[in-house]
Coordinates of C-alpha atoms and ligand atoms in Angstrom, one line a residue:
M1 CA 9.3 23.3 -9.7
S2 CA 10.5 20.9 -12.4
N3 CA 14.1 20.8 -13.7
T4 CA 16.4 18.4 -15.6
R5 CA 19.8 17.4 -14.7
H6 CA 22.2 15.2 -16.3
T7 CA 24.4 12.8 -14.6
K8 CA 26.8 9.8 -15.9
V9 CA 25.6 7.5 -13.2
L10 CA 22.4 7.6 -11.1
I11 CA 22.1 5.8 -8.1
I12 CA 18.9 4.9 -6.8
G13 CA 18.7 3.8 -3.2
S14 CA 20.7 4.6 0.2
G15 CA 21.3 1.2 1.6
P16 CA 24.6 -0.6 1.9
A17 CA 24.6 -1.3 -2.0
G18 CA 23.7 2.2 -3.0
Y19 CA 26.4 4.0 -0.6
T20 CA 29.1 1.7 -1.6
A21 CA 28.2 2.2 -5.2
G22 CA 28.5 6.0 -4.6
V23 CA 32.0 5.6 -3.1
Y24 CA 33.0 3.5 -5.8
A25 CA 31.5 5.6 -8.9
S26 CA 33.0 8.8 -7.1
R27 CA 36.6 7.6 -7.0
A28 CA 36.2 6.5 -10.7
M29 CA 35.5 10.4 -11.2
L30 CA 31.8 9.7 -12.5
N31 CA 30.5 12.5 -10.1
P32 CA 27.3 10.3 -9.4
I33 CA 24.2 11.3 -8.2
L34 CA 22.5 9.3 -5.5
V35 CA 18.6 9.5 -4.7
Q36 CA 18.1 8.3 -1.2
G37 CA 14.2 7.3 -1.3
I38 CA 11.7 7.3 1.5
E39 CA 14.0 5.4 3.9
P40 CA 17.5 7.0 3.9
G41 CA 20.1 4.4 4.9
G42 CA 17.8 1.5 4.0
Q43 CA 16.7 -1.4 6.3
L44 CA 19.7 -1.2 8.7
T45 CA 18.3 2.0 10.0
T46 CA 15.2 -0.1 11.6
T47 CA 17.4 -2.3 13.6
T48 CA 20.0 -1.9 16.7
E49 CA 23.0 -3.8 17.0
V50 CA 24.8 -5.1 13.9
E51 CA 27.1 -7.9 14.7
N52 CA 28.3 -9.0 11.5
W53 CA 29.7 -6.0 9.6
P54 CA 33.5 -6.6 9.2
G55 CA 35.6 -4.3 11.3
D56 CA 33.0 -3.6 14.0
S57 CA 32.3 -6.3 16.4
E58 CA 29.1 -4.3 17.3
V59 CA 27.7 -1.2 15.7
Q60 CA 24.4 0.3 15.8
G61 CA 22.5 0.0 12.3
P62 CA 21.6 3.7 12.0
D63 CA 25.3 5.0 13.1
L64 CA 26.6 2.6 10.4
M65 CA 24.3 3.9 7.8
I66 CA 25.4 7.5 8.4
R67 CA 29.0 6.5 8.3
M68 CA 28.4 5.2 5.0
Q69 CA 26.5 8.1 3.8
D70 CA 29.4 10.5 5.0
H71 CA 31.7 8.1 3.2
A72 CA 29.9 8.5 -0.1
K73 CA 29.7 12.0 0.3
A74 CA 33.4 12.6 1.3
M75 CA 34.4 10.7 -1.9
G76 CA 32.2 12.9 -4.3
T77 CA 28.6 11.4 -4.4
E78 CA 25.9 13.9 -4.6
I79 CA 23.3 12.9 -2.4
I80 CA 19.6 14.0 -2.6
G81 CA 16.5 13.6 -0.3
D82 CA 14.0 12.6 -2.9
I83 CA 12.1 9.6 -4.3
I84 CA 12.3 8.3 -8.0
T85 CA 8.7 7.7 -9.0
N86 CA 9.4 6.7 -12.6
L87 CA 12.0 5.4 -14.6
D88 CA 12.3 4.9 -18.4
V89 CA 15.0 2.8 -19.6
S90 CA 13.7 2.2 -23.2
E91 CA 16.5 4.3 -24.5
R92 CA 19.7 6.2 -23.4
P93 CA 19.9 8.6 -21.8
F94 CA 17.7 6.8 -19.3
K95 CA 15.2 9.2 -17.7
A96 CA 14.5 9.1 -14.0
Q97 CA 11.4 11.3 -12.7
S98 CA 11.7 12.3 -8.9
D99 CA 8.8 13.0 -6.6
S100 CA 10.0 16.8 -6.3
G101 CA 9.8 17.3 -9.9
T102 CA 13.4 17.0 -11.0
L103 CA 14.0 14.8 -14.1
Y104 CA 17.3 12.9 -14.2
N105 CA 18.8 12.2 -17.3
C106 CA 21.7 9.2 -17.0
D107 CA 24.0 7.1 -19.0
A108 CA 24.1 4.4 -16.7
V109 CA 21.7 3.5 -13.6
I110 CA 22.5 1.4 -10.6
L111 CA 19.2 0.1 -9.1
A112 CA 19.9 -0.3 -5.2
T113 CA 16.3 0.1 -4.2
G114 CA 16.6 -3.0 -1.7
A115 CA 13.6 -4.7 -0.1
R116 CA 10.5 -3.9 2.0
A117 CA 8.7 -5.7 4.9
K118 CA 6.0 -8.1 3.9
W119 CA 2.7 -8.2 5.4
L120 CA 0.3 -11.0 6.5
G121 CA -2.4 -9.6 4.1
I122 CA -5.4 -10.0 6.3
D123 CA -8.0 -7.5 6.8
S124 CA -7.5 -7.1 10.6
E125 CA -3.8 -6.4 10.0
E126 CA -4.5 -3.6 7.8
K127 CA -7.0 -2.1 10.3
F128 CA -4.6 -1.9 12.9
K129 CA -1.4 -1.0 11.1
G130 CA 0.1 1.8 13.1
F131 CA -2.5 1.3 16.1
G132 CA -0.8 -2.0 17.4
V133 CA 0.4 -3.5 14.3
S134 CA 3.9 -2.9 13.3
A135 CA 6.8 -4.2 11.0
C136 CA 9.7 -2.3 13.1
A137 CA 10.5 -3.2 16.7
T138 CA 13.1 -0.4 17.1
C139 CA 10.6 2.2 15.7
D140 CA 7.6 1.1 17.9
G141 CA 8.8 -1.0 20.6
F142 CA 9.1 1.8 23.1
F143 CA 5.1 2.1 23.0
Y144 CA 4.6 -1.5 24.6
R145 CA 6.3 -0.9 28.0
G146 CA 5.1 -3.5 30.6
Q147 CA 2.8 -4.9 28.0
E148 CA 2.3 -8.3 26.2
I149 CA 3.4 -8.6 22.6
V150 CA 3.4 -11.0 19.8
V151 CA 6.1 -11.5 17.2
V152 CA 5.3 -13.4 13.9
G153 CA 8.0 -15.0 11.8
G154 CA 10.8 -17.6 12.2
G155 CA 13.9 -15.8 10.6
N156 CA 16.7 -13.6 11.8
T157 CA 14.4 -10.5 11.8
A158 CA 11.7 -12.1 13.9
V159 CA 14.1 -13.5 16.4
E160 CA 15.9 -10.2 16.7
E161 CA 12.8 -8.3 17.1
A162 CA 11.6 -10.6 19.9
L163 CA 14.9 -10.2 21.7
F164 CA 14.8 -6.6 21.2
L165 CA 11.3 -6.3 22.5
T166 CA 11.9 -7.9 25.7
N167 CA 13.5 -4.6 26.8
F168 CA 10.1 -3.2 26.9
A169 CA 7.3 -6.0 27.2
S170 CA 6.5 -7.9 29.9
K171 CA 6.1 -10.9 27.7
V172 CA 6.9 -11.8 23.9
T173 CA 5.1 -14.8 22.3
L174 CA 6.9 -15.5 19.1
I175 CA 4.4 -17.3 16.6
H176 CA 5.9 -19.5 14.1
R177 CA 4.0 -21.5 11.5
R178 CA 6.6 -24.5 12.0
D179 CA 8.6 -25.8 14.8
E180 CA 12.0 -24.8 13.3
L181 CA 13.4 -21.5 13.1
R182 CA 15.7 -20.5 10.0
A183 CA 17.4 -17.8 12.1
E184 CA 21.2 -18.1 12.9
K185 CA 22.1 -20.5 15.6
I186 CA 23.6 -17.8 17.9
L187 CA 20.2 -15.7 17.9
I188 CA 18.1 -18.9 18.4
D189 CA 20.4 -19.7 21.5
R190 CA 19.8 -16.2 22.9
L191 CA 16.0 -16.6 22.4
M192 CA 15.7 -19.9 24.0
K193 CA 17.5 -18.6 26.9
N194 CA 15.3 -15.5 27.3
E195 CA 12.8 -16.1 29.9
K196 CA 10.6 -13.4 28.6
I197 CA 10.1 -15.0 25.3
M198 CA 7.5 -18.0 24.8
P199 CA 7.5 -19.7 21.2
L200 CA 4.2 -20.9 19.9
W201 CA 5.2 -23.3 17.2
F202 CA 2.7 -24.4 14.7
H203 CA 0.5 -21.4 14.5
E204 CA -0.5 -18.8 12.2
I205 CA -2.2 -15.4 12.9
D206 CA -5.9 -15.7 11.8
E207 CA -7.2 -12.4 13.0
V208 CA -6.0 -9.2 15.0
Y209 CA -8.7 -8.0 17.2
G210 CA -9.1 -4.9 19.3
T211 CA -11.0 -1.9 20.2
D212 CA -12.4 0.8 17.8
M213 CA -12.3 3.9 19.8
P214 CA -9.6 4.5 20.4
L215 CA -8.2 2.0 17.7
G216 CA -5.9 -0.4 19.6
V217 CA -5.0 -4.2 19.8
E218 CA -6.3 -6.3 22.5
G219 CA -5.2 -9.8 21.1
V220 CA -4.6 -12.2 18.3
K221 CA -6.8 -15.4 17.3
V222 CA -4.2 -18.0 16.2
K223 CA -4.6 -21.1 14.2
H224 CA -3.1 -24.4 14.7
T225 CA -1.5 -25.3 11.2
K226 CA -2.0 -29.0 11.8
T227 CA -5.4 -29.2 13.7
G228 CA -7.0 -25.9 12.6
E229 CA -7.9 -25.2 16.3
I230 CA -8.3 -21.3 17.1
T231 CA -7.2 -20.0 20.2
D232 CA -6.7 -16.5 21.6
V233 CA -3.4 -15.0 22.7
P234 CA -4.1 -11.3 24.4
C235 CA -1.6 -8.8 23.6
K236 CA -1.2 -5.1 22.6
G237 CA 1.2 -5.3 20.3
V238 CA 1.7 -7.3 17.1
F239 CA 5.0 -7.2 15.1
V240 CA 5.0 -8.9 11.9
A241 CA 8.5 -10.1 10.9
I242 CA 7.7 -12.5 8.1
G243 CA 10.6 -11.5 5.6
H244 CA 10.9 -8.9 2.7
A245 CA 10.0 -8.5 -0.7
P246 CA 12.2 -6.8 -3.3
A247 CA 11.4 -3.2 -4.1
N248 CA 11.1 -3.5 -7.7
E249 CA 8.4 -1.2 -8.6
L250 CA 10.4 0.9 -11.0
V251 CA 11.5 -2.0 -13.2
K252 CA 9.2 -5.0 -12.6
D253 CA 7.6 -4.7 -16.1
V254 CA 10.7 -3.9 -17.9
L255 CA 13.5 -6.2 -16.5
E256 CA 13.7 -9.9 -16.1
T257 CA 12.7 -10.8 -12.5
H258 CA 12.6 -14.3 -10.7
M259 CA 12.0 -15.9 -7.4
G260 CA 9.3 -13.8 -6.5
G261 CA 10.2 -10.3 -8.0
Y262 CA 14.1 -10.1 -7.6
V263 CA 15.8 -8.6 -10.5
V264 CA 17.8 -11.1 -12.7
T265 CA 21.5 -10.2 -13.2
Q266 CA 24.2 -12.0 -15.3
P267 CA 26.2 -14.4 -13.6
D268 CA 29.0 -12.8 -11.6
S269 CA 27.7 -9.4 -12.5
T270 CA 25.4 -6.8 -11.6
A271 CA 24.2 -6.3 -15.2
T272 CA 20.5 -6.7 -15.9
S273 CA 18.8 -7.4 -19.2
I274 CA 19.1 -4.0 -20.4
A275 CA 22.7 -2.5 -21.0
G276 CA 23.7 0.2 -18.8
V277 CA 21.2 -0.8 -16.1
F278 CA 22.8 -2.4 -13.2
A279 CA 21.1 -3.8 -10.0
A280 CA 22.9 -4.4 -6.7
G281 CA 21.9 -5.5 -3.0
D282 CA 18.6 -7.2 -1.8
L283 CA 16.7 -6.1 -5.1
T284 CA 18.7 -8.8 -6.8
D285 CA 19.4 -11.3 -3.9
H286 CA 17.1 -13.8 -2.8
K287 CA 19.7 -15.8 -1.3
Y288 CA 22.2 -14.0 1.1
R289 CA 20.4 -10.7 1.8
Q290 CA 23.0 -9.3 4.0
A291 CA 24.7 -5.8 4.4
V292 CA 28.2 -7.0 3.4
T293 CA 26.8 -8.7 0.3
S294 CA 24.8 -5.9 -0.7
A295 CA 27.7 -3.4 -0.2
G296 CA 29.7 -6.0 -2.4
M297 CA 27.2 -5.8 -5.3
G298 CA 27.3 -1.9 -5.0
C299 CA 30.9 -2.0 -5.4
M300 CA 30.6 -4.4 -8.5
A301 CA 27.8 -2.3 -10.1
A302 CA 29.8 0.8 -9.8
L303 CA 33.0 -0.8 -11.3
E304 CA 30.8 -2.4 -14.1
A305 CA 29.0 1.0 -14.7
E306 CA 32.5 2.6 -15.3
R307 CA 33.6 -0.1 -17.7
F308 CA 30.2 0.3 -19.6
L309 CA 30.5 4.0 -19.8
A310 CA 34.3 3.6 -21.0
G311 CA 33.1 1.3 -23.6
Q312 CA 30.5 3.8 -24.9
D313 CA 33.0 6.6 -25.1
Ligands
FAD401 P1 18.3 -1.3 1.6 O1 18.9 -1.2 2.8 O2 16.8 -2.1 1.7 O3 18.0 -0.2 1.2 C1 17.1 0.2 -0.2 C2 17.2 1.8 -0.4 O4 16.5 1.8 -1.5 C3 16.5 2.4 0.8 O5 17.4 3.8 1.0 C4 15.2 3.3 0.1 O6 15.0 4.6 0.5 C5 15.8 3.4 -1.4 N1 14.7 3.4 -2.3 C6 13.8 2.3 -2.5 N2 12.8 2.8 -3.3 C7 13.1 3.8 -4.2 C8 13.0 4.9 -5.1 N3 11.7 4.8 -5.8 N4 13.6 6.1 -5.3 C9 14.8 6.2 -4.4 N5 15.3 5.4 -3.4 C10 14.4 4.2 -3.3 N6 22.0 -7.6 7.6 C11 23.4 -7.7 8.1 O7 24.2 -8.2 7.3 N7 23.5 -7.7 9.3 C12 22.2 -7.4 10.2 O8 22.5 -7.3 11.5 C13 21.1 -7.4 9.8 N8 19.8 -6.8 10.6 C14 18.9 -6.5 9.9 C15 17.8 -6.2 10.6 C16 16.5 -5.8 10.3 C17 15.5 -5.6 11.1 C18 16.5 -5.9 8.8 C19 14.9 -5.7 8.3 C20 17.5 -6.2 7.9 C21 18.7 -6.6 8.6 N9 19.8 -7.0 7.8 C22 20.8 -7.3 8.3 C23 19.5 -7.2 6.2 C24 20.1 -5.9 5.5 O9 19.4 -4.8 6.3 C25 19.8 -6.0 4.1 O10 20.4 -6.9 3.4 C26 20.6 -4.5 3.5 O11 20.1 -3.3 4.2 C27 20.3 -4.5 1.9 O12 20.8 -3.4 1.5 P2 20.3 -2.7 0.0 O13 21.5 -1.4 0.0 O14 20.3 -3.6 -1.0 O15 19.0 -2.1 0.2
NAP402 P1 13.3 -14.7 6.3 O1 14.6 -15.2 6.5 O2 12.8 -14.7 4.7 O3 12.1 -15.4 7.0 C1 10.8 -15.0 7.1 C2 10.3 -16.1 8.1 O4 8.9 -15.5 8.3 C3 10.4 -17.4 7.8 O5 10.3 -18.1 9.3 C4 9.0 -18.0 7.2 O6 8.5 -19.3 7.8 C5 7.9 -16.7 7.9 N1 6.9 -16.6 7.0 C6 6.9 -16.1 5.7 N2 5.7 -15.8 5.3 C7 4.7 -16.1 6.4 C8 3.4 -15.9 6.7 N3 2.7 -15.6 5.5 N4 2.9 -16.3 7.7 C9 3.8 -16.6 8.6 N5 5.0 -16.7 8.6 C10 5.8 -16.4 7.6 O7 13.1 -13.2 6.4 P2 13.8 -12.1 7.4 O8 13.9 -12.8 8.9 O9 13.3 -11.0 7.4 O10 15.3 -12.0 7.1 C11 15.5 -11.4 5.7 C12 17.0 -11.4 5.3 O11 17.8 -10.4 6.1 C13 17.8 -12.8 5.7 O12 18.6 -13.1 4.5 C14 18.4 -12.5 6.9 O13 19.6 -13.3 7.1 C15 18.9 -10.9 6.8 N6 18.8 -10.7 8.2 C16 19.9 -10.7 8.9 C17 20.2 -10.4 10.2 C18 21.5 -10.7 10.9 O14 22.4 -10.8 10.1 N7 21.6 -10.5 12.2 C19 19.0 -9.9 10.9 C20 17.9 -9.8 10.3 C21 17.7 -10.1 8.9 P3 9.3 -20.4 7.1 O15 10.6 -20.5 7.9 O16 8.3 -21.4 7.4 O17 9.6 -20.2 5.7

């Protein structure tokens, strides 16, 4: 059923940036509507311990996001489980079409659509996605009890996933294309001390292979990045953790982007190239990509939206 709703501020996305924007916009009496998208709570719902959220020396990612949701709601944000499928920012009020049929008219919009996992882009990865190939250890790790698995990547996500997967797997091979990890030192320390994890430096996945009936992974062919030599790593699961790309689908043709699709904002601001359109969090941030920096930008976006709307009045 289609209906139309008007709101002063529409927040798109329910990660740390979106919920923080909700808290601040609510306290500014703007009665914001927040549309959660396909992943309510955002990326932190795909991890376990978060150790760098100020005020919590350790908190589970999904718990933290429920708390943020409850906080935004308690302050007055209307939270809606839906997906924005189209956004028209050519004139005000801006128009956001949702998957369930609601059309939101808004005077300002805060884009907080975050980032999504990148994939290797090889055919065999696509074939086994959901049948041995995954980008979420917390979602799928449990299926690999007592099995050998591989993790690809060298950043914080890859190292955290490898460590987490040792709770289930008999052996984890961390495949990285260089011999240096870009993860934080504390995580690298834990990785090196873990006897179940075996790093495989200077290698990339060439092919994932397995059975067709039933569909399942039996191993990966890996290529040495210097010699080109192909070797075989038997495994039942492949976890791809090679970074994230900004979820910019709604605005990539209308807003300026850079560094692989991140929305450009003005210096020290969340203002984009269109007045009244603000962007916060991983969608704009190619550098820090942390929960706390995303939350900070969510705050900035709400304060800037408030000032923008006051200026219009
Ligand atoms: P996201 O968390 O990416 O949320 C984006 C939101 O936008 C989602 O709710 C999604 O549903 C919504 N959305 C997208 N498209 C639409 C649409 N069309 N319509 C409506 N909604 C939409 N950071 C830390 O600081 N500490 C950590 O320990 C840490 N651990 C991490 C572990 C993992 C496995 C990963 C992947 C990341 C981790 N990060 C960590 C990074 C952190 O999760 C991100 O920096 C942060 O979540 C970004 O917040 P965000 O609000 O910008 O977007
Ligand atoms: P990232 O830091 O961008 O690292 C991606 C890794 O994948 C890099 O090591 C990269 O190799 C490798 N890679 C990229 N493309 C590849 C390809 N096609 N084939 C093989 N390897 C490839 O991404 P991330 O680890 O997902 O982290 C994203 C952000 O979230 C970061 O800012 C991170 O700090 C944050 N995060 C934080 C925490 C935490 O605070 N505990 C946890 C998770 C994530 P190179 O090194 O050679 O480029």
